[in-house]
CSV table of N, CA, C and O in Angstrom, one decimal:
chain,number,residue,atom,x,y,z
A,1,MET,N,19.7,-11.3,13.0
A,1,MET,CA,18.6,-10.6,12.4
A,1,MET,C,18.4,-11.3,11.0
A,1,MET,O,19.3,-11.5,10.2
A,2,GLY,N,17.1,-11.5,10.6
A,2,GLY,CA,16.8,-12.2,9.4
A,2,GLY,C,16.9,-11.2,8.2
A,2,GLY,O,17.0,-10.0,8.4
A,3,LYS,N,16.8,-11.7,7.0
A,3,LYS,CA,16.9,-10.9,5.8
A,3,LYS,C,15.6,-10.0,5.7
A,3,LYS,O,14.6,-10.4,6.2
A,4,ASN,N,15.8,-8.9,5.1
A,4,ASN,CA,14.7,-7.9,5.0
A,4,ASN,C,14.0,-8.0,3.7
A,4,ASN,O,13.3,-7.0,3.3
A,5,TYR,N,14.1,-9.1,2.9
A,5,TYR,CA,13.5,-9.2,1.6
A,5,TYR,C,13.2,-10.7,1.3
A,5,TYR,O,13.6,-11.5,2.0
A,6,ILE,N,12.3,-10.8,0.3
A,6,ILE,CA,12.0,-12.2,-0.2
A,6,ILE,C,11.8,-12.2,-1.7
A,6,ILE,O,11.4,-11.1,-2.2
A,7,ASP,N,12.3,-13.2,-2.3
A,7,ASP,CA,12.1,-13.3,-3.8
A,7,ASP,C,10.9,-14.2,-4.1
A,7,ASP,O,10.9,-15.3,-3.6
A,8,ILE,N,10.0,-13.8,-5.0
A,8,ILE,CA,8.9,-14.6,-5.4
A,8,ILE,C,8.8,-14.6,-6.9
A,8,ILE,O,8.9,-13.6,-7.6
A,9,GLU,N,8.5,-15.7,-7.5
A,9,GLU,CA,8.3,-15.9,-8.9
A,9,GLU,C,6.8,-15.5,-9.3
A,9,GLU,O,5.9,-16.0,-8.7
A,10,ASN,N,6.6,-14.7,-10.3
A,10,ASN,CA,5.3,-14.3,-10.7
A,10,ASN,C,4.7,-15.2,-11.7
A,10,ASN,O,5.4,-16.2,-12.1
A,11,ASP,N,3.5,-15.0,-12.2
A,11,ASP,CA,2.9,-15.9,-13.2
A,11,ASP,C,3.6,-16.0,-14.5
A,11,ASP,O,3.3,-16.9,-15.3
A,12,HIS,N,4.5,-15.1,-14.8
A,12,HIS,CA,5.2,-15.0,-16.0
A,12,HIS,C,6.6,-15.6,-15.9
A,12,HIS,O,7.4,-15.6,-16.8
A,13,GLY,N,6.9,-16.2,-14.7
A,13,GLY,CA,8.2,-16.9,-14.5
A,13,GLY,C,9.3,-15.9,-14.1
A,13,GLY,O,10.5,-16.3,-14.1
A,14,GLU,N,9.0,-14.6,-13.9
A,14,GLU,CA,10.0,-13.6,-13.5
A,14,GLU,C,10.1,-13.6,-12.0
A,14,GLU,O,9.2,-13.8,-11.3
A,15,GLN,N,11.4,-13.4,-11.5
A,15,GLN,CA,11.6,-13.3,-10.1
A,15,GLN,C,11.4,-11.9,-9.7
A,15,GLN,O,12.0,-10.9,-10.3
A,16,LEU,N,10.6,-11.6,-8.7
A,16,LEU,CA,10.4,-10.3,-8.1
A,16,LEU,C,10.9,-10.3,-6.7
A,16,LEU,O,10.7,-11.2,-6.0
A,17,ARG,N,11.5,-9.2,-6.4
A,17,ARG,CA,12.1,-9.0,-5.0
A,17,ARG,C,11.1,-8.1,-4.2
A,17,ARG,O,10.8,-7.0,-4.7
A,18,TYR,N,10.7,-8.5,-3.0
A,18,TYR,CA,9.9,-7.8,-2.1
A,18,TYR,C,10.7,-7.5,-0.9
A,18,TYR,O,11.4,-8.4,-0.3
A,19,ARG,N,10.6,-6.3,-0.4
A,19,ARG,CA,11.2,-5.9,0.9
A,19,ARG,C,10.1,-5.8,1.9
A,19,ARG,O,8.9,-5.5,1.6
A,20,LYS,N,10.5,-5.9,3.1
A,20,LYS,CA,9.5,-5.8,4.2
A,20,LYS,C,9.4,-4.3,4.6
A,20,LYS,O,10.4,-3.7,4.9
A,21,HIS,N,8.2,-3.8,4.6
A,21,HIS,CA,8.0,-2.4,4.9
A,21,HIS,C,8.3,-2.1,6.4
A,21,HIS,O,7.9,-2.9,7.3
A,22,VAL,N,8.9,-1.0,6.7
A,22,VAL,CA,9.3,-0.8,8.1
A,22,VAL,C,8.1,-0.6,9.0
A,22,VAL,O,8.2,-0.8,10.2
A,23,ASN,N,7.0,-0.2,8.5
A,23,ASN,CA,5.8,0.1,9.3
A,23,ASN,C,4.7,-1.0,9.0
A,23,ASN,O,3.8,-0.8,8.2
A,24,GLY,N,4.9,-2.1,9.6
A,24,GLY,CA,3.9,-3.2,9.4
A,24,GLY,C,4.4,-4.5,8.9
A,24,GLY,O,3.8,-5.5,9.0
A,25,ARG,N,5.6,-4.5,8.2
A,25,ARG,CA,6.2,-5.6,7.7
A,25,ARG,C,5.6,-6.3,6.5
A,25,ARG,O,5.8,-7.4,6.1
A,26,GLY,N,4.6,-5.6,5.8
A,26,GLY,CA,4.1,-6.1,4.5
A,26,GLY,C,5.1,-6.1,3.5
A,26,GLY,O,6.2,-5.4,3.6
A,27,LEU,N,4.9,-6.8,2.4
A,27,LEU,CA,5.8,-7.0,1.3
A,27,LEU,C,5.7,-6.0,0.2
A,27,LEU,O,4.6,-5.9,-0.4
A,28,ILE,N,6.7,-5.2,-0.1
A,28,ILE,CA,6.7,-4.1,-1.1
A,28,ILE,C,7.7,-4.5,-2.2
A,28,ILE,O,8.9,-4.7,-2.0
A,29,ALA,N,7.2,-4.6,-3.4
A,29,ALA,CA,8.0,-5.0,-4.6
A,29,ALA,C,9.0,-3.9,-5.0
A,29,ALA,O,8.7,-2.7,-4.8
A,30,THR,N,10.1,-4.3,-5.5
A,30,THR,CA,11.0,-3.3,-6.1
A,30,THR,C,10.3,-2.5,-7.1
A,30,THR,O,9.6,-3.1,-8.0
A,31,GLY,N,10.4,-1.2,-7.1
A,31,GLY,CA,9.7,-0.3,-8.0
A,31,GLY,C,8.5,0.3,-7.5
A,31,GLY,O,7.9,1.2,-8.1
A,32,ALA,N,7.9,-0.2,-6.4
A,32,ALA,CA,6.8,0.4,-5.7
A,32,ALA,C,7.3,1.5,-4.8
A,32,ALA,O,8.4,1.4,-4.3
A,33,LYS,N,6.4,2.5,-4.6
A,33,LYS,CA,6.8,3.6,-3.6
A,33,LYS,C,5.8,3.7,-2.5
A,33,LYS,O,4.6,3.9,-2.8
A,34,VAL,N,6.3,3.5,-1.3
A,34,VAL,CA,5.4,3.5,-0.1
A,34,VAL,C,5.9,4.5,0.9
A,34,VAL,O,7.1,4.4,1.3
A,35,HIS,N,5.1,5.5,1.2
A,35,HIS,CA,5.5,6.5,2.2
A,35,HIS,C,5.9,5.8,3.5
A,35,HIS,O,5.2,4.9,3.9
A,36,PRO,N,6.9,6.3,4.2
A,36,PRO,CA,7.3,5.7,5.5
A,36,PRO,C,6.2,5.8,6.5
A,36,PRO,O,6.2,5.0,7.5
A,37,ASP,N,5.3,6.8,6.4
A,37,ASP,CA,4.2,6.9,7.4
A,37,ASP,C,3.0,6.1,7.1
A,37,ASP,O,2.1,6.0,7.9
A,38,ALA,N,3.0,5.4,5.9
A,38,ALA,CA,1.9,4.5,5.6
A,38,ALA,C,2.2,3.2,6.4
A,38,ALA,O,3.3,2.8,6.7
A,39,ARG,N,1.1,2.5,6.6
A,39,ARG,CA,1.2,1.1,7.3
A,39,ARG,C,0.8,0.1,6.4
A,39,ARG,O,-0.4,0.1,5.9
A,40,VAL,N,1.7,-0.8,6.1
A,40,VAL,CA,1.4,-2.0,5.3
A,40,VAL,C,1.6,-3.2,6.1
A,40,VAL,O,2.8,-3.6,6.5
A,41,GLU,N,0.5,-3.9,6.6
A,41,GLU,CA,0.6,-5.0,7.5
A,41,GLU,C,1.2,-6.2,6.9
A,41,GLU,O,1.1,-6.5,5.7
A,42,ALA,N,1.8,-7.1,7.8
A,42,ALA,CA,2.3,-8.3,7.3
A,42,ALA,C,1.2,-9.1,6.6
A,42,ALA,O,0.1,-9.2,7.1
A,43,GLY,N,1.6,-9.8,5.5
A,43,GLY,CA,0.6,-10.5,4.7
A,43,GLY,C,0.0,-9.7,3.6
A,43,GLY,O,-0.7,-10.3,2.8
A,44,ALA,N,0.3,-8.4,3.5
A,44,ALA,CA,-0.1,-7.6,2.4
A,44,ALA,C,1.0,-7.5,1.4
A,44,ALA,O,2.1,-7.6,1.7
A,45,TYR,N,0.6,-7.4,0.1
A,45,TYR,CA,1.5,-7.3,-1.0
A,45,TYR,C,1.3,-6.0,-1.8
A,45,TYR,O,0.1,-5.6,-2.1
A,46,VAL,N,2.4,-5.3,-2.1
A,46,VAL,CA,2.3,-4.1,-3.0
A,46,VAL,C,3.2,-4.4,-4.2
A,46,VAL,O,4.4,-4.7,-4.0
A,47,GLU,N,2.6,-4.4,-5.4
A,47,GLU,CA,3.3,-4.8,-6.6
A,47,GLU,C,4.1,-3.6,-7.2
A,47,GLU,O,3.9,-2.4,-6.8
A,48,PRO,N,5.0,-3.9,-8.2
A,48,PRO,CA,5.9,-2.9,-8.8
A,48,PRO,C,5.0,-1.7,-9.4
A,48,PRO,O,4.0,-2.0,-10.0
A,49,GLY,N,5.5,-0.5,-9.2
A,49,GLY,CA,4.8,0.7,-9.8
A,49,GLY,C,3.7,1.2,-8.9
A,49,GLY,O,3.3,2.3,-9.2
A,50,ALA,N,3.3,0.5,-7.9
A,50,ALA,CA,2.2,1.0,-7.1
A,50,ALA,C,2.8,2.1,-6.2
A,50,ALA,O,3.9,2.1,-5.9
A,51,ARG,N,1.8,3.0,-5.7
A,51,ARG,CA,2.2,4.1,-4.9
A,51,ARG,C,1.2,4.2,-3.7
A,51,ARG,O,0.0,4.2,-3.9
A,52,ILE,N,1.8,4.3,-2.5
A,52,ILE,CA,0.9,4.4,-1.3
A,52,ILE,C,1.4,5.6,-0.6
A,52,ILE,O,2.5,5.8,-0.2
A,53,SER,N,0.4,6.5,-0.3
A,53,SER,CA,0.7,7.8,0.3
A,53,SER,C,0.7,7.8,1.8
A,53,SER,O,0.4,6.8,2.4
A,54,ALA,N,1.2,8.9,2.4
A,54,ALA,CA,1.3,9.1,3.8
A,54,ALA,C,0.0,8.8,4.5
A,54,ALA,O,-1.1,9.2,4.1
A,55,GLY,N,0.1,8.1,5.6
A,55,GLY,CA,-1.1,7.9,6.5
A,55,GLY,C,-2.0,6.8,6.0
A,55,GLY,O,-3.0,6.5,6.7
A,56,ALA,N,-1.8,6.2,4.8
A,56,ALA,CA,-2.6,5.1,4.3
A,56,ALA,C,-2.4,3.9,5.1
A,56,ALA,O,-1.3,3.7,5.7
A,57,ARG,N,-3.4,3.0,5.2
A,57,ARG,CA,-3.3,1.7,5.8
A,57,ARG,C,-3.7,0.6,4.9
A,57,ARG,O,-4.8,0.6,4.4
A,58,VAL,N,-2.9,-0.4,4.8
A,58,VAL,CA,-3.2,-1.6,4.0
A,58,VAL,C,-3.1,-2.8,4.9
A,58,VAL,O,-2.1,-3.1,5.5
A,59,ALA,N,-4.3,-3.4,5.1
A,59,ALA,CA,-4.4,-4.5,6.1
A,59,ALA,C,-3.8,-5.8,5.5
A,59,ALA,O,-3.6,-6.0,4.3
A,60,SER,N,-3.6,-6.7,6.5
A,60,SER,CA,-3.1,-8.0,6.1
A,60,SER,C,-3.9,-8.8,5.1
A,60,SER,O,-5.2,-8.7,5.2
A,61,GLY,N,-3.3,-9.4,4.1
A,61,GLY,CA,-4.0,-10.1,3.1
A,61,GLY,C,-4.5,-9.3,1.9
A,61,GLY,O,-5.0,-9.8,0.9
A,62,ALA,N,-4.3,-7.9,2.0
A,62,ALA,CA,-4.7,-7.1,0.9
A,62,ALA,C,-3.6,-7.1,-0.2
A,62,ALA,O,-2.4,-7.4,0.1
A,63,TRP,N,-4.0,-6.9,-1.4
A,63,TRP,CA,-3.1,-6.9,-2.6
A,63,TRP,C,-3.3,-5.7,-3.4
A,63,TRP,O,-4.4,-5.4,-3.9
A,64,ILE,N,-2.2,-4.9,-3.5
A,64,ILE,CA,-2.2,-3.6,-4.2
A,64,ILE,C,-1.5,-4.0,-5.5
A,64,ILE,O,-0.3,-4.2,-5.5
A,65,ASP,N,-2.2,-4.0,-6.6
A,65,ASP,CA,-1.6,-4.4,-7.9
A,65,ASP,C,-0.7,-3.3,-8.5
A,65,ASP,O,-0.7,-2.2,-8.1
A,66,SER,N,-0.1,-3.7,-9.6
A,66,SER,CA,0.9,-2.8,-10.2
A,66,SER,C,0.2,-1.5,-10.7
A,66,SER,O,-0.9,-1.4,-11.1
A,67,ASN,N,1.0,-0.4,-10.5
A,67,ASN,CA,0.6,1.0,-10.9
A,67,ASN,C,-0.6,1.5,-10.2
A,67,ASN,O,-1.2,2.5,-10.7
A,68,ALA,N,-1.1,0.9,-9.2
A,68,ALA,CA,-2.3,1.4,-8.4
A,68,ALA,C,-1.8,2.6,-7.5
A,68,ALA,O,-0.6,2.6,-7.2
A,69,LEU,N,-2.7,3.5,-7.2
A,69,LEU,CA,-2.4,4.6,-6.4
A,69,LEU,C,-3.4,4.6,-5.2
A,69,LEU,O,-4.6,4.6,-5.4
A,70,ILE,N,-2.8,4.6,-4.0
A,70,ILE,CA,-3.6,4.7,-2.7
A,70,ILE,C,-3.3,6.1,-2.1
A,70,ILE,O,-2.2,6.4,-1.8
A,71,GLY,N,-4.4,6.9,-2.0
A,71,GLY,CA,-4.2,8.3,-1.5
A,71,GLY,C,-4.0,8.4,-0.1
A,71,GLY,O,-4.1,7.4,0.7
A,72,PRO,N,-3.6,9.6,0.4
A,72,PRO,CA,-3.4,9.9,1.8
A,72,PRO,C,-4.5,9.5,2.7
A,72,PRO,O,-5.7,9.7,2.4
A,73,LYS,N,-4.2,8.8,3.8
A,73,LYS,CA,-5.1,8.4,4.8
A,73,LYS,C,-6.2,7.4,4.3
A,73,LYS,O,-7.2,7.3,5.0
A,74,ALA,N,-6.0,6.8,3.2
A,74,ALA,CA,-7.0,5.8,2.7
A,74,ALA,C,-6.8,4.5,3.5
A,74,ALA,O,-5.7,4.2,4.0
A,75,THR,N,-7.8,3.7,3.6
A,75,THR,CA,-7.8,2.4,4.3
A,75,THR,C,-8.2,1.3,3.3
A,75,THR,O,-9.3,1.4,2.7
A,76,ILE,N,-7.4,0.3,3.2
A,76,ILE,CA,-7.7,-0.9,2.4
A,76,ILE,C,-7.7,-2.0,3.4
A,76,ILE,O,-6.7,-2.4,4.0
A,77,GLU,N,-8.9,-2.6,3.6
A,77,GLU,CA,-9.1,-3.7,4.6
A,77,GLU,C,-8.6,-5.0,4.1
A,77,GLU,O,-8.2,-5.2,2.9
A,78,ALA,N,-8.6,-6.0,5.0
A,78,ALA,CA,-8.1,-7.3,4.8
A,78,ALA,C,-8.7,-8.0,3.6
A,78,ALA,O,-9.9,-8.0,3.4
A,79,GLY,N,-7.8,-8.6,2.8
A,79,GLY,CA,-8.3,-9.4,1.7
A,79,GLY,C,-8.8,-8.7,0.5
A,79,GLY,O,-9.2,-9.2,-0.5
A,80,ALA,N,-8.7,-7.3,0.5
A,80,ALA,CA,-9.1,-6.5,-0.6
A,80,ALA,C,-8.1,-6.6,-1.7
A,80,ALA,O,-6.9,-6.8,-1.5
A,81,HIS,N,-8.5,-6.4,-3.0
A,81,HIS,CA,-7.6,-6.4,-4.1
A,81,HIS,C,-7.9,-5.1,-4.9
A,81,HIS,O,-9.0,-4.8,-5.3
A,82,ILE,N,-6.8,-4.3,-5.0
A,82,ILE,CA,-6.9,-3.1,-5.8
A,82,ILE,C,-6.2,-3.3,-7.1
A,82,ILE,O,-5.0,-3.6,-7.2
A,83,GLY,N,-6.9,-3.3,-8.2
A,83,GLY,CA,-6.5,-3.7,-9.5
A,83,GLY,C,-5.4,-2.8,-10.1
A,83,GLY,O,-5.1,-1.7,-9.6
A,84,PRO,N,-4.8,-3.3,-11.2
A,84,PRO,CA,-3.7,-2.5,-11.8
A,84,PRO,C,-4.2,-1.1,-12.3
A,84,PRO,O,-5.3,-1.0,-12.9
A,85,GLY,N,-3.5,-0.1,-12.0
A,85,GLY,CA,-3.8,1.3,-12.4
A,85,GLY,C,-5.0,1.9,-11.7
A,85,GLY,O,-5.4,3.0,-12.0
A,86,ALA,N,-5.6,1.2,-10.7
A,86,ALA,CA,-6.7,1.8,-10.0
A,86,ALA,C,-6.2,2.9,-9.1
A,86,ALA,O,-5.1,3.0,-8.7
A,87,MET,N,-7.2,3.9,-8.8
A,87,MET,CA,-6.8,5.0,-7.9
A,87,MET,C,-7.9,5.1,-6.8
A,87,MET,O,-9.0,5.1,-7.0
A,88,ILE,N,-7.3,5.1,-5.6
A,88,ILE,CA,-8.2,5.2,-4.4
A,88,ILE,C,-7.9,6.6,-3.8
A,88,ILE,O,-6.7,6.9,-3.4
A,89,GLY,N,-8.9,7.4,-3.7
A,89,GLY,CA,-8.7,8.8,-3.2
A,89,GLY,C,-8.4,8.9,-1.7
A,89,GLY,O,-8.5,8.0,-1.0
A,90,ALA,N,-8.0,10.1,-1.4
A,90,ALA,CA,-7.6,10.4,0.0
A,90,ALA,C,-8.8,10.1,0.9
A,90,ALA,O,-9.9,10.4,0.6
A,91,SER,N,-8.5,9.5,2.1
A,91,SER,CA,-9.4,9.1,3.1
A,91,SER,C,-10.6,8.2,2.7
A,91,SER,O,-11.5,8.1,3.4
A,92,ALA,N,-10.4,7.6,1.6
A,92,ALA,CA,-11.4,6.6,1.1
A,92,ALA,C,-11.2,5.3,1.9
A,92,ALA,O,-10.2,5.0,2.5
A,93,HIS,N,-12.3,4.5,2.0
A,93,HIS,CA,-12.2,3.2,2.8
A,93,HIS,C,-12.7,2.1,1.9
A,93,HIS,O,-13.8,2.2,1.3
A,94,ILE,N,-11.9,1.1,1.7
A,94,ILE,CA,-12.2,-0.1,0.9
A,94,ILE,C,-12.4,-1.2,1.8
A,94,ILE,O,-11.5,-1.6,2.6
A,95,GLY,N,-13.6,-1.9,1.8
A,95,GLY,CA,-13.9,-2.9,2.7
A,95,GLY,C,-13.2,-4.3,2.5
A,95,GLY,O,-12.5,-4.5,1.5
A,96,VAL,N,-13.5,-5.2,3.5
A,96,VAL,CA,-12.9,-6.5,3.5
A,96,VAL,C,-13.3,-7.3,2.2
A,96,VAL,O,-14.5,-7.2,1.8
A,97,ARG,N,-12.3,-7.9,1.6
A,97,ARG,CA,-12.5,-8.8,0.4
A,97,ARG,C,-13.1,-8.1,-0.8
A,97,ARG,O,-13.7,-8.7,-1.7
A,98,THR,N,-13.1,-6.7,-0.8
A,98,THR,CA,-13.6,-6.0,-1.9
A,98,THR,C,-12.6,-6.0,-3.1
A,98,THR,O,-11.4,-5.9,-2.9
A,99,ASN,N,-13.1,-6.1,-4.3
A,99,ASN,CA,-12.3,-6.1,-5.5
A,99,ASN,C,-12.5,-4.8,-6.3
A,99,ASN,O,-13.6,-4.6,-6.7
A,100,VAL,N,-11.4,-4.0,-6.4
A,100,VAL,CA,-11.5,-2.8,-7.2
A,100,VAL,C,-10.8,-3.1,-8.6
A,100,VAL,O,-9.6,-3.5,-8.6
A,101,GLY,N,-11.5,-3.0,-9.7
A,101,GLY,CA,-11.0,-3.5,-11.0
A,101,GLY,C,-9.9,-2.6,-11.6
A,101,GLY,O,-9.7,-1.5,-11.1
A,102,GLU,N,-9.4,-3.0,-12.6
A,102,GLU,CA,-8.3,-2.3,-13.3
A,102,GLU,C,-8.7,-1.0,-13.8
A,102,GLU,O,-9.8,-0.8,-14.4
A,103,GLY,N,-8.0,0.1,-13.5
A,103,GLY,CA,-8.2,1.4,-13.9
A,103,GLY,C,-9.4,2.1,-13.2
A,103,GLY,O,-9.8,3.2,-13.6
A,104,ALA,N,-10.0,1.4,-12.2
A,104,ALA,CA,-11.2,2.0,-11.5
A,104,ALA,C,-10.7,3.2,-10.7
A,104,ALA,O,-9.6,3.3,-10.3
A,105,ARG,N,-11.7,4.1,-10.4
A,105,ARG,CA,-11.4,5.3,-9.5
A,105,ARG,C,-12.4,5.3,-8.4
A,105,ARG,O,-13.6,5.2,-8.6
A,106,VAL,N,-11.9,5.5,-7.2
A,106,VAL,CA,-12.7,5.7,-6.0
A,106,VAL,C,-12.4,7.1,-5.5
A,106,VAL,O,-11.3,7.4,-5.2
A,107,ALA,N,-13.5,7.9,-5.4
A,107,ALA,CA,-13.3,9.3,-5.1
A,107,ALA,C,-12.9,9.5,-3.6
A,107,ALA,O,-13.1,8.6,-2.8
A,108,PRO,N,-12.2,10.6,-3.3
A,108,PRO,CA,-11.8,10.9,-2.0
A,108,PRO,C,-12.9,10.8,-1.0
A,108,PRO,O,-14.0,11.3,-1.3
A,109,GLY,N,-12.7,10.3,0.2
A,109,GLY,CA,-13.7,10.2,1.2
A,109,GLY,C,-14.8,9.1,1.0
A,109,GLY,O,-15.7,9.0,1.9
A,110,SER,N,-14.8,8.4,-0.1
A,110,SER,CA,-15.8,7.4,-0.4
A,110,SER,C,-15.6,6.2,0.6
A,110,SER,O,-14.5,5.9,1.0
A,111,ARG,N,-16.7,5.5,0.8
A,111,ARG,CA,-16.7,4.3,1.7
A,111,ARG,C,-17.3,3.1,0.8
A,111,ARG,O,-18.5,3.2,0.6
A,112,VAL,N,-16.5,2.2,0.5
A,112,VAL,CA,-17.0,1.0,-0.2
A,112,VAL,C,-17.0,-0.1,0.8
A,112,VAL,O,-16.0,-0.4,1.5
A,113,GLY,N,-18.1,-0.8,0.8
A,113,GLY,CA,-18.3,-1.9,1.9
A,113,GLY,C,-17.6,-3.2,1.6
A,113,GLY,O,-16.8,-3.3,0.7
A,114,ASP,N,-17.8,-4.1,2.5
A,114,ASP,CA,-17.2,-5.4,2.4
A,114,ASP,C,-17.8,-6.2,1.2
A,114,ASP,O,-19.0,-6.1,0.9
A,115,ASP,N,-17.0,-7.1,0.6
A,115,ASP,CA,-17.4,-8.0,-0.4
A,115,ASP,C,-18.0,-7.4,-1.6
A,115,ASP,O,-18.9,-7.9,-2.3
A,116,GLU,N,-17.6,-6.2,-1.9
A,116,GLU,CA,-18.1,-5.4,-3.1
A,116,GLU,C,-17.2,-5.7,-4.3
A,116,GLU,O,-16.1,-6.0,-4.1
A,117,THR,N,-17.7,-5.4,-5.5
A,117,THR,CA,-16.9,-5.4,-6.7
A,117,THR,C,-17.1,-4.1,-7.5
A,117,THR,O,-18.2,-3.8,-7.8
A,118,ILE,N,-16.0,-3.5,-7.8
A,118,ILE,CA,-16.0,-2.3,-8.6
A,118,ILE,C,-15.4,-2.7,-9.9
A,118,ILE,O,-14.3,-3.1,-10.0
A,119,ARG,N,-16.2,-2.6,-11.0
A,119,ARG,CA,-15.7,-3.1,-12.3
A,119,ARG,C,-14.6,-2.3,-12.9
A,119,ARG,O,-14.4,-1.1,-12.5
A,120,ASP,N,-13.9,-2.9,-13.8
A,120,ASP,CA,-12.8,-2.2,-14.5
A,120,ASP,C,-13.2,-0.9,-15.1
A,120,ASP,O,-14.3,-0.8,-15.7
A,121,GLY,N,-12.4,0.1,-14.8
A,121,GLY,CA,-12.7,1.5,-15.4
A,121,GLY,C,-13.8,2.2,-14.7
A,121,GLY,O,-14.0,3.4,-15.1
A,122,MET,N,-14.5,1.7,-13.8
A,122,MET,CA,-15.7,2.3,-13.1
A,122,MET,C,-15.2,3.5,-12.2
A,122,MET,O,-14.1,3.3,-11.5
A,123,ALA,N,-15.9,4.5,-12.1
A,123,ALA,CA,-15.7,5.6,-11.2
A,123,ALA,C,-16.8,5.6,-10.1
A,123,ALA,O,-17.9,5.5,-10.4
A,124,VAL,N,-16.3,5.6,-8.8
A,124,VAL,CA,-17.3,5.5,-7.7
A,124,VAL,C,-17.1,6.6,-6.8
A,124,VAL,O,-16.0,7.0,-6.4
A,125,THR,N,-18.3,7.2,-6.4
A,125,THR,CA,-18.4,8.2,-5.4
A,125,THR,C,-19.5,7.8,-4.4
A,125,THR,O,-20.5,7.4,-4.9
A,126,THR,N,-19.2,7.9,-3.1
A,126,THR,CA,-20.3,7.5,-2.2
A,126,THR,C,-20.4,8.7,-1.1
A,126,THR,O,-19.5,9.5,-1.0
A,127,ASP,N,-21.6,8.6,-0.4
A,127,ASP,CA,-21.7,9.5,0.7
A,127,ASP,C,-20.9,8.9,1.9
A,127,ASP,O,-20.3,7.9,1.8
A,128,ARG,N,-21.0,9.6,3.1
A,128,ARG,CA,-20.3,9.1,4.2
A,128,ARG,C,-20.8,7.7,4.8
A,128,ARG,O,-20.1,7.1,5.5
A,129,LYS,N,-22.0,7.3,4.4
A,129,LYS,CA,-22.6,6.1,4.8
A,129,LYS,C,-22.3,5.0,3.8
A,129,LYS,O,-22.6,3.8,4.1
A,130,GLY,N,-21.7,5.3,2.7
A,130,GLY,CA,-21.4,4.3,1.7
A,130,GLY,C,-22.4,4.1,0.6
A,130,GLY,O,-22.3,3.3,-0.2
A,131,PHE,N,-23.4,5.0,0.5
A,131,PHE,CA,-24.4,4.9,-0.5
A,131,PHE,C,-23.8,5.5,-1.8
A,131,PHE,O,-23.3,6.6,-1.8
A,132,LEU,N,-23.9,4.8,-2.9
A,132,LEU,CA,-23.4,5.2,-4.2
A,132,LEU,C,-24.1,6.5,-4.7
A,132,LEU,O,-25.3,6.6,-4.6
A,133,LEU,N,-23.3,7.4,-5.2
A,133,LEU,CA,-23.8,8.7,-5.8
A,133,LEU,C,-23.5,8.6,-7.2
A,133,LEU,O,-22.7,7.9,-7.7
A,134,ALA,N,-24.2,9.4,-8.0
A,134,ALA,CA,-23.9,9.5,-9.5
A,134,ALA,C,-22.5,10.0,-9.7
A,134,ALA,O,-22.0,10.9,-9.0
A,135,ALA,N,-21.8,9.3,-10.5
A,135,ALA,CA,-20.4,9.6,-10.8
A,135,ALA,C,-20.2,10.2,-12.1
A,135,ALA,O,-21.0,10.1,-13.0
């Protein structure tokens, strides 16, 4: 049986240890909290201080940055980046290759499409079809 962790050097020359999540084999940094019922697929990264709630799904290639919060049953699609301190509400959907900026907020149940950019600190609310509503 192979080891259940990997060490990676970050941009500041610090060694970070990532363990493989039991549900999907994505890499979870020491200090991150991921509910056992969440799915973090292989090729996804969750940085220190991030929290992922029960029933959430993080697809391969997605990156959940430090201190971000992913709510219950939220979906983060492939290649998406959730910035530091960003919050994704319960049952929200973040599309493929979408970038959610630092400290941004996506309301529960919102649907953000593919290749979108949510600026730092921005608050987003959508209807069920993904049309932006006043926040």
